[in-house]
PDB file of C-alpha atoms and ligand atoms in Angstrom:
ATOM      1  CA  UNK A 167      45.864 -52.468 -27.320  1.00 70.00           C
ATOM      2  CA  UNK A 168      47.003 -55.419 -25.247  1.00 77.00           C
ATOM      3  CA  UNK A 169      46.005 -58.946 -26.392  1.00 76.00           C
ATOM      4  CA  UNK A 170      43.893 -59.300 -23.196  1.00 80.00           C
ATOM      5  CA  UNK A 171      41.873 -56.226 -24.111  1.00 77.00           C
ATOM      6  CA  UNK A 172      41.416 -57.429 -27.696  1.00 75.00           C
ATOM      7  CA  UNK A 173      40.090 -60.779 -26.428  1.00 77.00           C
ATOM      8  CA  UNK A 174      37.847 -59.069 -23.897  1.00 79.00           C
ATOM      9  CA  UNK A 175      36.438 -56.770 -26.614  1.00 79.00           C
ATOM     10  CA  UNK A 176      35.887 -59.745 -28.970  1.00 81.00           C
ATOM     11  CA  UNK A 177      34.140 -61.655 -26.185  1.00 77.00           C
ATOM     12  CA  UNK A 178      31.833 -58.706 -25.538  1.00 79.00           C
ATOM     13  CA  UNK A 179      30.981 -58.400 -29.239  1.00 75.00           C
ATOM     14  CA  UNK A 180      30.290 -62.160 -29.449  1.00 81.00           C
ATOM     15  CA  UNK A 181      28.123 -62.144 -26.313  1.00 77.00           C
ATOM     16  CA  UNK A 182      26.191 -59.144 -27.641  1.00 75.00           C
ATOM     17  CA  UNK A 183      25.660 -60.834 -31.013  1.00 73.00           C
ATOM     18  CA  UNK A 184      24.413 -64.042 -29.304  1.00 78.00           C
ATOM     19  CA  UNK A 185      22.089 -62.044 -27.047  1.00 78.00           C
ATOM     20  CA  UNK A 186      20.653 -60.157 -30.046  1.00 81.00           C
ATOM     21  CA  UNK A 187      20.327 -63.197 -32.318  1.00 82.00           C
ATOM     22  CA  UNK A 188      16.759 -64.225 -31.196  1.00 80.00           C
ATOM     23  CA  UNK A 189      15.562 -60.615 -31.612  1.00 85.00           C
ATOM     24  CA  UNK A 190      17.172 -60.410 -35.039  1.00 82.00           C
ATOM     25  CA  UNK A 191      15.608 -63.770 -36.034  1.00 81.00           C
ATOM     26  CA  UNK A 192      12.148 -62.556 -34.947  1.00 83.00           C
ATOM     27  CA  UNK A 193      12.579 -59.325 -36.904  1.00 82.00           C
ATOM     28  CA  UNK A 194      13.767 -61.247 -39.972  1.00 82.00           C
ATOM     29  CA  UNK A 195      10.902 -63.771 -39.796  1.00 83.00           C
ATOM     30  CA  UNK A 196       8.419 -60.943 -39.346  1.00 82.00           C
ATOM     31  CA  UNK A 197       9.783 -59.321 -42.486  1.00 81.00           C
ATOM     32  CA  UNK A 198       9.597 -62.618 -44.419  1.00 82.00           C
ATOM     33  CA  UNK A 199       5.959 -63.129 -43.270  1.00 79.00           C
ATOM     34  CA  UNK A 200       5.013 -59.651 -44.501  1.00 83.00           C
ATOM     35  CA  UNK A 201       6.884 -59.878 -47.813  1.00 85.00           C
ATOM     36  CA  UNK A 202       4.489 -60.175 -50.772  1.00 90.00           C
ATOM     37  CA  UNK A 203       4.089 -63.811 -51.749  1.00 94.00           C
ATOM     38  CA  UNK A 204       5.570 -64.303 -55.249  1.00 96.00           C
ATOM     39  CA  UNK A 205       2.737 -64.703 -57.780  1.00 97.00           C
ATOM     40  CA  UNK A 206       4.600 -67.618 -59.439  1.00 98.00           C
ATOM     41  CA  UNK A 207       4.559 -69.474 -56.115  1.00 98.00           C
ATOM     42  CA  UNK A 208       0.828 -68.768 -55.672  1.00 97.00           C
ATOM     43  CA  UNK A 209       0.123 -70.074 -59.173  1.00 97.00           C
ATOM     44  CA  UNK A 210       2.257 -73.159 -58.502  1.00 97.00           C
ATOM     45  CA  UNK A 211       0.387 -73.953 -55.257  1.00 97.00           C
ATOM     46  CA  UNK A 212      -2.987 -73.458 -56.917  1.00 95.00           C
ATOM     47  CA  UNK A 213      -2.029 -75.876 -59.679  1.00 94.00           C
ATOM     48  CA  UNK A 214      -0.142 -78.482 -57.703  1.00 94.00           C
ATOM     49  CA  UNK A 215      -1.493 -78.384 -54.155  1.00 95.00           C
ATOM     50  CA  UNK A 216      -5.339 -78.268 -54.106  1.00 92.00           C
ATOM     51  CA  UNK A 217      -5.500 -77.878 -50.334  1.00 93.00           C
ATOM     52  CA  UNK A 218      -3.916 -74.437 -50.612  1.00 95.00           C
ATOM     53  CA  UNK A 219      -6.952 -73.037 -52.458  1.00 93.00           C
ATOM     54  CA  UNK A 220      -9.341 -74.628 -49.960  1.00 92.00           C
ATOM     55  CA  UNK A 221      -7.772 -73.004 -46.903  1.00 95.00           C
ATOM     56  CA  UNK A 222      -9.688 -70.195 -45.178  1.00 95.00           C
ATOM     57  CA  UNK A 223      -8.043 -66.891 -46.242  1.00 96.00           C
ATOM     58  CA  UNK A 224      -6.309 -66.127 -42.896  1.00 95.00           C
ATOM     59  CA  UNK A 225      -4.719 -69.602 -42.863  1.00 96.00           C
ATOM     60  CA  UNK A 226      -3.764 -69.265 -46.516  1.00 96.00           C
ATOM     61  CA  UNK A 227      -2.007 -66.005 -45.701  1.00 94.00           C
ATOM     62  CA  UNK A 228      -0.253 -67.549 -42.695  1.00 94.00           C
ATOM     63  CA  UNK A 229       0.856 -70.490 -44.789  1.00 96.00           C
ATOM     64  CA  UNK A 230       2.393 -68.123 -47.322  1.00 96.00           C
ATOM     65  CA  UNK A 231       4.437 -66.414 -44.596  1.00 94.00           C
ATOM     66  CA  UNK A 232       5.589 -69.749 -43.181  1.00 95.00           C
ATOM     67  CA  UNK A 233       6.625 -70.966 -46.638  1.00 96.00           C
ATOM     68  CA  UNK A 234       8.738 -67.835 -47.116  1.00 95.00           C
ATOM     69  CA  UNK A 235      10.453 -68.436 -43.745  1.00 94.00           C
ATOM     70  CA  UNK A 236      11.055 -72.136 -44.365  1.00 96.00           C
ATOM     71  CA  UNK A 237      12.375 -71.616 -47.909  1.00 97.00           C
ATOM     72  CA  UNK A 238      14.702 -68.859 -46.665  1.00 95.00           C
ATOM     73  CA  UNK A 239      15.903 -70.728 -43.557  1.00 94.00           C
ATOM     74  CA  UNK A 240      16.122 -74.434 -44.407  1.00 97.00           C
ATOM     75  CA  UNK A 241      18.685 -75.798 -46.846  1.00 98.00           C
ATOM     76  CA  UNK A 242      17.187 -78.181 -49.434  1.00 98.00           C
ATOM     77  CA  UNK A 243      19.848 -80.560 -50.709  1.00 98.00           C
ATOM     78  CA  UNK A 244      19.519 -82.469 -53.976  1.00 98.00           C
ATOM     79  CA  UNK A 245      20.830 -86.033 -53.833  1.00 97.00           C
ATOM     80  CA  UNK A 246      21.923 -88.380 -56.643  1.00 96.00           C
ATOM     81  CA  UNK A 247      22.339 -85.488 -59.041  1.00 96.00           C
ATOM     82  CA  UNK A 248      18.896 -83.916 -58.441  1.00 97.00           C
ATOM     83  CA  UNK A 249      19.029 -80.188 -58.925  1.00 98.00           C
ATOM     84  CA  UNK A 250      16.647 -78.523 -56.460  1.00 98.00           C
ATOM     85  CA  UNK A 251      14.445 -75.701 -57.783  1.00 98.00           C
ATOM     86  CA  UNK A 252      12.348 -73.087 -56.004  1.00 97.00           C
ATOM     87  CA  UNK A 253       9.219 -74.948 -57.120  1.00 97.00           C
ATOM     88  CA  UNK A 254      10.413 -78.035 -55.234  1.00 98.00           C
ATOM     89  CA  UNK A 255      11.229 -76.020 -52.101  1.00 98.00           C
ATOM     90  CA  UNK A 256       7.861 -74.228 -52.154  1.00 98.00           C
ATOM     91  CA  UNK A 257       5.785 -77.371 -52.723  1.00 98.00           C
ATOM     92  CA  UNK A 258       7.520 -79.309 -49.927  1.00 98.00           C
ATOM     93  CA  UNK A 259       7.471 -76.353 -47.524  1.00 98.00           C
ATOM     94  CA  UNK A 260       3.767 -75.607 -48.195  1.00 98.00           C
ATOM     95  CA  UNK A 261       2.769 -79.172 -47.362  1.00 98.00           C
ATOM     96  CA  UNK A 262       5.012 -79.337 -44.325  1.00 98.00           C
ATOM     97  CA  UNK A 263       3.753 -76.017 -42.913  1.00 98.00           C
ATOM     98  CA  UNK A 264       0.088 -77.098 -43.048  1.00 97.00           C
ATOM     99  CA  UNK A 265       0.773 -79.289 -39.985  1.00 98.00           C
ATOM    100  CA  UNK A 266       2.026 -76.358 -37.916  1.00 97.00           C
ATOM    101  CA  UNK A 267      -0.350 -73.589 -39.089  1.00 97.00           C
ATOM    102  CA  UNK A 268      -1.697 -73.227 -35.579  1.00 94.00           C
ATOM    103  CA  UNK A 269       1.436 -73.965 -33.647  1.00 87.00           C
ATOM    104  CA  UNK A 270       1.744 -71.563 -30.725  1.00 71.00           C
ATOM    105  CA  UNK A 271       4.826 -69.382 -30.457  1.00 70.00           C
ATOM    106  CA  UNK A 272       5.138 -67.799 -33.893  1.00 69.00           C
ATOM    107  CA  UNK A 273       8.741 -68.964 -34.329  1.00 81.00           C
ATOM    108  CA  UNK A 274      10.090 -70.809 -37.391  1.00 91.00           C
ATOM    109  CA  UNK A 275       7.666 -73.485 -38.610  1.00 94.00           C
ATOM    110  CA  UNK A 276       9.977 -76.373 -37.513  1.00 96.00           C
ATOM    111  CA  UNK A 277      12.528 -74.923 -35.084  1.00 93.00           C
ATOM    112  CA  UNK A 278      14.652 -78.099 -35.039  1.00 94.00           C
ATOM    113  CA  UNK A 279      14.675 -78.684 -38.826  1.00 96.00           C
ATOM    114  CA  UNK A 280      18.199 -78.444 -40.202  1.00 96.00           C
ATOM    115  CA  UNK A 281      17.828 -79.714 -43.792  1.00 97.00           C
ATOM    116  CA  UNK A 282      15.626 -81.440 -46.308  1.00 98.00           C
ATOM    117  CA  UNK A 283      17.237 -83.972 -48.630  1.00 97.00           C
ATOM    118  CA  UNK A 284      15.473 -84.581 -51.945  1.00 98.00           C
ATOM    119  CA  UNK A 285      16.045 -87.680 -54.062  1.00 97.00           C
ATOM    120  CA  UNK A 286      15.046 -88.054 -57.754  1.00 97.00           C
ATOM    121  CA  UNK A 287      12.915 -91.081 -56.815  1.00 95.00           C
ATOM    122  CA  UNK A 288      12.463 -93.766 -54.116  1.00 95.00           C
ATOM    123  CA  UNK A 289      15.818 -94.476 -52.471  1.00 93.00           C
ATOM    124  CA  UNK A 290      17.439 -97.508 -50.922  1.00 91.00           C
ATOM    125  CA  UNK A 291      18.538 -97.586 -47.270  1.00 89.00           C
ATOM    126  CA  UNK A 292      20.236-100.166 -45.058  1.00 84.00           C
ATOM    127  CA  UNK A 293      17.617-101.027 -42.464  1.00 80.00           C
ATOM    128  CA  UNK A 294      17.752-103.084 -39.278  1.00 78.00           C
ATOM    129  CA  UNK A 295      15.044-105.668 -38.664  1.00 72.00           C
ATOM    130  CA  UNK A 296      14.208-106.794 -35.165  1.00 69.00           C
ATOM    131  CA  UNK A 297      13.062-110.382 -35.659  1.00 70.00           C
ATOM    132  CA  UNK A 298      11.169-112.534 -33.159  1.00 66.00           C
ATOM    133  CA  UNK A 299      13.593-113.953 -30.608  1.00 72.00           C
ATOM    134  CA  UNK A 300      15.639-110.765 -30.468  1.00 73.00           C
ATOM    135  CA  UNK A 301      17.618-111.523 -33.636  1.00 74.00           C
ATOM    136  CA  UNK A 302      18.609-108.380 -35.543  1.00 77.00           C
ATOM    137  CA  UNK A 303      19.191-108.632 -39.282  1.00 77.00           C
ATOM    138  CA  UNK A 304      20.329-106.059 -41.851  1.00 81.00           C
ATOM    139  CA  UNK A 305      18.661-105.563 -45.197  1.00 84.00           C
ATOM    140  CA  UNK A 306      18.178-103.075 -48.012  1.00 89.00           C
ATOM    141  CA  UNK A 307      14.828-101.329 -48.161  1.00 89.00           C
ATOM    142  CA  UNK A 308      13.268 -98.927 -50.639  1.00 91.00           C
ATOM    143  CA  UNK A 309      11.870 -95.759 -49.072  1.00 92.00           C
ATOM    144  CA  UNK A 310       9.809 -92.784 -50.242  1.00 93.00           C
ATOM    145  CA  UNK A 311      10.833 -90.749 -47.225  1.00 95.00           C
ATOM    146  CA  UNK A 312      12.561 -90.771 -43.892  1.00 94.00           C
ATOM    147  CA  UNK A 313      12.636 -88.504 -40.877  1.00 95.00           C
ATOM    148  CA  UNK A 314      15.741 -88.464 -38.714  1.00 93.00           C
ATOM    149  CA  UNK A 315      16.040 -87.123 -35.236  1.00 88.00           C
ATOM    150  CA  UNK A 316      18.073 -83.925 -35.049  1.00 88.00           C
ATOM    151  CA  UNK A 317      16.151 -82.271 -37.860  1.00 94.00           C
ATOM    152  CA  UNK A 318      16.631 -84.059 -41.150  1.00 96.00           C
ATOM    153  CA  UNK A 319      13.890 -85.103 -43.532  1.00 97.00           C
ATOM    154  CA  UNK A 320      14.593 -87.189 -46.643  1.00 97.00           C
ATOM    155  CA  UNK A 321      12.033 -87.320 -49.448  1.00 98.00           C
ATOM    156  CA  UNK A 322      11.576 -88.820 -52.890  1.00 97.00           C
ATOM    157  CA  UNK A 323      10.741 -85.687 -54.886  1.00 98.00           C
ATOM    158  CA  UNK A 324       8.287 -87.343 -57.355  1.00 96.00           C
ATOM    159  CA  UNK A 325       6.396 -88.815 -54.374  1.00 95.00           C
ATOM    160  CA  UNK A 326       6.347 -85.493 -52.519  1.00 96.00           C
ATOM    161  CA  UNK A 327       4.906 -83.953 -55.691  1.00 95.00           C
ATOM    162  CA  UNK A 328       2.296 -86.701 -56.149  1.00 92.00           C
ATOM    163  CA  UNK A 329       1.241 -86.433 -52.478  1.00 92.00           C
ATOM    164  CA  UNK A 330       0.480 -82.714 -52.886  1.00 93.00           C
ATOM    165  CA  UNK A 331      -2.438 -83.669 -55.155  1.00 88.00           C
ATOM    166  CA  UNK A 332      -3.645 -86.613 -53.112  1.00 81.00           C
ATOM    167  CA  UNK A 333      -6.841 -86.608 -51.067  1.00 71.00           C
ATOM    168  CA  UNK A 334     -10.465 -85.652 -51.455  1.00 61.00           C
ATOM    169  CA  UNK A 335     -11.005 -82.144 -52.799  1.00 58.00           C
ATOM    170  CA  UNK A 336     -14.312 -80.462 -53.457  1.00 54.00           C
ATOM    171  CA  UNK A 337     -16.072 -83.817 -53.136  1.00 55.00           C
ATOM    172  CA  UNK A 338     -13.730 -85.315 -55.740  1.00 55.00           C
ATOM    173  CA  UNK A 339     -11.635 -88.288 -54.739  1.00 54.00           C
ATOM    174  CA  UNK A 340      -8.392 -87.681 -56.618  1.00 49.00           C
ATOM    175  CA  UNK A 341      -6.875 -90.953 -55.464  1.00 53.00           C
ATOM    176  CA  UNK A 342      -8.443 -92.807 -52.532  1.00 50.00           C
ATOM    177  CA  UNK A 343      -5.327 -94.919 -51.886  1.00 58.00           C
ATOM    178  CA  UNK A 344      -3.017 -91.936 -52.010  1.00 72.00           C
ATOM    179  CA  UNK A 345      -0.464 -90.992 -49.417  1.00 89.00           C
ATOM    180  CA  UNK A 346       1.263 -87.815 -48.536  1.00 94.00           C
ATOM    181  CA  UNK A 347       4.894 -88.560 -47.774  1.00 96.00           C
ATOM    182  CA  UNK A 348       5.553 -84.970 -46.654  1.00 97.00           C
ATOM    183  CA  UNK A 349       2.845 -85.041 -44.007  1.00 97.00           C
ATOM    184  CA  UNK A 350       4.026 -88.472 -42.970  1.00 97.00           C
ATOM    185  CA  UNK A 351       7.670 -87.487 -42.460  1.00 98.00           C
ATOM    186  CA  UNK A 352       6.910 -84.115 -40.881  1.00 98.00           C
ATOM    187  CA  UNK A 353       4.516 -85.803 -38.442  1.00 98.00           C
ATOM    188  CA  UNK A 354       7.559 -87.890 -37.458  1.00 97.00           C
ATOM    189  CA  UNK A 355       9.539 -84.629 -37.038  1.00 97.00           C
ATOM    190  CA  UNK A 356       6.909 -83.367 -34.574  1.00 96.00           C
ATOM    191  CA  UNK A 357       7.069 -86.695 -32.733  1.00 96.00           C
ATOM    192  CA  UNK A 358      10.888 -86.551 -32.671  1.00 96.00           C
ATOM    193  CA  UNK A 359      10.932 -83.159 -30.991  1.00 93.00           C
ATOM    194  CA  UNK A 360      10.550 -84.979 -27.680  1.00 90.00           C
ATOM    195  CA  UNK A 361      13.091 -87.750 -28.386  1.00 92.00           C
ATOM    196  CA  UNK A 362      12.984 -90.855 -30.579  1.00 93.00           C
ATOM    197  CA  UNK A 363       9.692 -91.206 -32.462  1.00 94.00           C
ATOM    198  CA  UNK A 364       7.198 -93.158 -30.366  1.00 93.00           C
ATOM    199  CA  UNK A 365       3.781 -91.837 -31.417  1.00 93.00           C
ATOM    200  CA  UNK A 366       3.597 -89.545 -28.387  1.00 93.00           C
ATOM    201  CA  UNK A 367       4.439 -85.965 -29.506  1.00 95.00           C
ATOM    202  CA  UNK A 368       4.284 -83.049 -27.065  1.00 94.00           C
ATOM    203  CA  UNK A 369       0.593 -82.208 -26.797  1.00 95.00           C
ATOM    204  CA  UNK A 370      -0.937 -78.738 -26.854  1.00 92.00           C
ATOM    205  CA  UNK A 371      -1.470 -76.892 -23.584  1.00 90.00           C
ATOM    206  CA  UNK A 372      -4.661 -78.158 -22.005  1.00 91.00           C
ATOM    207  CA  UNK A 373      -4.748 -81.390 -24.017  1.00 94.00           C
ATOM    208  CA  UNK A 374      -5.146 -84.457 -21.822  1.00 96.00           C
ATOM    209  CA  UNK A 375      -2.296 -86.915 -22.121  1.00 95.00           C
ATOM    210  CA  UNK A 376      -4.525 -89.641 -20.634  1.00 96.00           C
ATOM    211  CA  UNK A 377      -7.277 -89.198 -23.180  1.00 97.00           C
ATOM    212  CA  UNK A 378      -4.771 -89.024 -26.049  1.00 97.00           C
ATOM    213  CA  UNK A 379      -3.071 -92.213 -24.901  1.00 97.00           C
ATOM    214  CA  UNK A 380      -6.401 -94.056 -24.390  1.00 97.00           C
ATOM    215  CA  UNK A 381      -7.811 -93.069 -27.791  1.00 98.00           C
ATOM    216  CA  UNK A 382      -4.567 -93.794 -29.648  1.00 98.00           C
ATOM    217  CA  UNK A 383      -4.078 -97.141 -27.924  1.00 97.00           C
ATOM    218  CA  UNK A 384      -7.613 -98.308 -28.715  1.00 98.00           C
ATOM    219  CA  UNK A 385      -7.442 -97.153 -32.357  1.00 97.00           C
ATOM    220  CA  UNK A 386      -3.960 -98.633 -32.851  1.00 97.00           C
ATOM    221  CA  UNK A 387      -5.087-102.002 -31.513  1.00 97.00           C
ATOM    222  CA  UNK A 388      -8.205-101.931 -33.708  1.00 96.00           C
ATOM    223  CA  UNK A 389      -6.020-101.244 -36.771  1.00 96.00           C
ATOM    224  CA  UNK A 390      -3.638-104.066 -35.854  1.00 96.00           C
ATOM    225  CA  UNK A 391      -6.549-106.452 -35.519  1.00 96.00           C
ATOM    226  CA  UNK A 392      -8.111-105.402 -38.864  1.00 94.00           C
ATOM    227  CA  UNK A 393      -4.733-105.428 -40.628  1.00 92.00           C
ATOM    228  CA  UNK A 394      -4.042-108.972 -39.339  1.00 93.00           C
ATOM    229  CA  UNK A 395      -7.466-110.055 -40.535  1.00 94.00           C
ATOM    230  CA  UNK A 396      -6.788-108.496 -43.985  1.00 91.00           C
ATOM    231  CA  UNK A 397      -9.800-106.210 -43.652  1.00 90.00           C
ATOM    232  CA  UNK A 398      -9.930-102.944 -45.709  1.00 88.00           C
ATOM    233  CA  UNK A 399      -9.319 -99.854 -43.533  1.00 90.00           C
ATOM    234  CA  UNK A 400      -9.518 -96.128 -44.061  1.00 90.00           C
ATOM    235  CA  UNK A 401      -6.303 -95.751 -42.081  1.00 92.00           C
ATOM    236  CA  UNK A 402      -3.257 -97.106 -43.898  1.00 92.00           C
ATOM    237  CA  UNK A 403      -2.525-100.568 -42.434  1.00 92.00           C
ATOM    238  CA  UNK A 404       1.154 -99.627 -42.390  1.00 93.00           C
ATOM    239  CA  UNK A 405       0.218 -97.719 -39.246  1.00 95.00           C
ATOM    240  CA  UNK A 406      -0.230-101.079 -37.505  1.00 95.00           C
ATOM    241  CA  UNK A 407       3.558-101.648 -37.646  1.00 94.00           C
ATOM    242  CA  UNK A 408       4.384 -99.341 -34.675  1.00 96.00           C
ATOM    243  CA  UNK A 409       2.794 -96.524 -32.609  1.00 96.00           C
ATOM    244  CA  UNK A 410       5.020 -93.895 -34.327  1.00 97.00           C
ATOM    245  CA  UNK A 411       3.864 -95.098 -37.754  1.00 97.00           C
ATOM    246  CA  UNK A 412       0.258 -95.017 -36.522  1.00 97.00           C
ATOM    247  CA  UNK A 413       0.628 -91.339 -35.554  1.00 98.00           C
ATOM    248  CA  UNK A 414       2.176 -90.549 -38.967  1.00 97.00           C
ATOM    249  CA  UNK A 415      -0.505 -92.363 -41.035  1.00 96.00           C
ATOM    250  CA  UNK A 416      -3.424 -90.937 -39.050  1.00 97.00           C
ATOM    251  CA  UNK A 417      -1.926 -87.479 -39.601  1.00 97.00           C
ATOM    252  CA  UNK A 418      -2.007 -88.241 -43.330  1.00 95.00           C
ATOM    253  CA  UNK A 419      -5.646 -89.410 -43.067  1.00 94.00           C
ATOM    254  CA  UNK A 420      -6.594 -86.337 -41.002  1.00 95.00           C
ATOM    255  CA  UNK A 421      -5.634 -84.053 -43.874  1.00 94.00           C
ATOM    256  CA  UNK A 422      -6.301 -86.433 -46.826  1.00 92.00           C
ATOM    257  CA  UNK A 423      -9.745 -87.756 -45.837  1.00 90.00           C
ATOM    258  CA  UNK A 424     -10.921 -85.614 -42.900  1.00 92.00           C
ATOM    259  CA  UNK A 425     -14.623 -86.146 -43.424  1.00 91.00           C
ATOM    260  CA  UNK A 426     -14.296 -89.921 -43.585  1.00 91.00           C
ATOM    261  CA  UNK A 427     -11.960 -89.938 -40.586  1.00 94.00           C
ATOM    262  CA  UNK A 428     -14.442 -87.836 -38.629  1.00 95.00           C
ATOM    263  CA  UNK A 429     -17.308 -90.184 -39.575  1.00 94.00           C
ATOM    264  CA  UNK A 430     -15.474 -93.443 -38.894  1.00 94.00           C
ATOM    265  CA  UNK A 431     -13.076 -92.484 -36.081  1.00 97.00           C
ATOM    266  CA  UNK A 432     -14.631 -89.464 -34.320  1.00 98.00           C
ATOM    267  CA  UNK A 433     -12.549 -89.768 -31.097  1.00 98.00           C
ATOM    268  CA  UNK A 434      -9.303 -90.011 -33.049  1.00 98.00           C
ATOM    269  CA  UNK A 435     -10.321 -87.114 -35.261  1.00 98.00           C
ATOM    270  CA  UNK A 436     -11.097 -85.102 -32.121  1.00 98.00           C
ATOM    271  CA  UNK A 437      -7.628 -85.740 -30.653  1.00 98.00           C
ATOM    272  CA  UNK A 438      -5.918 -84.741 -33.919  1.00 98.00           C
ATOM    273  CA  UNK A 439      -8.175 -81.681 -34.212  1.00 98.00           C
ATOM    274  CA  UNK A 440      -7.074 -80.583 -30.757  1.00 97.00           C
ATOM    275  CA  UNK A 441      -3.396 -81.434 -31.385  1.00 97.00           C
ATOM    276  CA  UNK A 442      -3.151 -79.554 -34.716  1.00 97.00           C
ATOM    277  CA  UNK A 443      -5.806 -77.020 -33.667  1.00 96.00           C
ATOM    278  CA  UNK A 444      -7.182 -77.329 -37.213  1.00 97.00           C
ATOM    279  CA  UNK A 445     -10.496 -78.601 -38.641  1.00 96.00           C
ATOM    280  CA  UNK A 446      -9.703 -79.802 -42.158  1.00 95.00           C
ATOM    281  CA  UNK A 447     -13.198 -81.354 -42.580  1.00 94.00           C
ATOM    282  CA  UNK A 448     -14.525 -77.799 -42.747  1.00 93.00           C
ATOM    283  CA  UNK A 449     -12.161 -76.764 -45.557  1.00 90.00           C
ATOM    284  CA  UNK A 450     -13.867 -78.846 -48.292  1.00 72.00           C
TER     285      UNK A 450
HETATM  286 ZN1   ZN B 164       7.046 -93.548 -41.025  1.00 62.86          ZN
END
């Protein structure tokens, strides 16, 4: 066979493989969704992630399928000598997938997610500070998590584990000041799907951009005012630092304290309910 024919044949095979890849991915994900959920994973989620047991059965089943897809698809990388176990993958994936339980499309839970980096504790980063007057300074900062554009999430594993138990469950406040670093960073991932994080993720079909922007602007300004005045707030005052942080912390509050958020910030709750297409206040 002449070299030209060999190249032409190889090109055809490659084009065929590329054309079939989405079909193959759909078939593979369908299989992963239908695969029985390992009983050890179910036990782990019941013990370590109270929200899992509170989910309505159809959502619980969907979450299980999504966890199987994410664990199979996304590399979890241990940093600073941390050796990543299946328990770690499952607990992070289960929390992350809650945000996208009702995402339309049925593809992978986070199509742009390329890897999750896990640290054995809070980690230090070089951060840039934009000071008044336009002066930029560099400094070291301790972080529990980070979300990078182009699909990378970085987490302190002990904090991801602690966050899984945070919130109000069955009327019991497990830790009122608690955070969920996984929800925080994966909210940033959703925001970053449309470019750099700015607190304006792509909304659901039919959701009004104008209403979203008006509600978020008002609530963000209220939080800034209360944070400046040192007043206690249900929403983490860290959200007053930037619109993207506001979106991430209200996502945490939406799943951690849904009933309180609904009572105290009904318009904000309504926007998040529409965006996630979920009603966590009804799961308690
Ligand atoms: Zn953040």
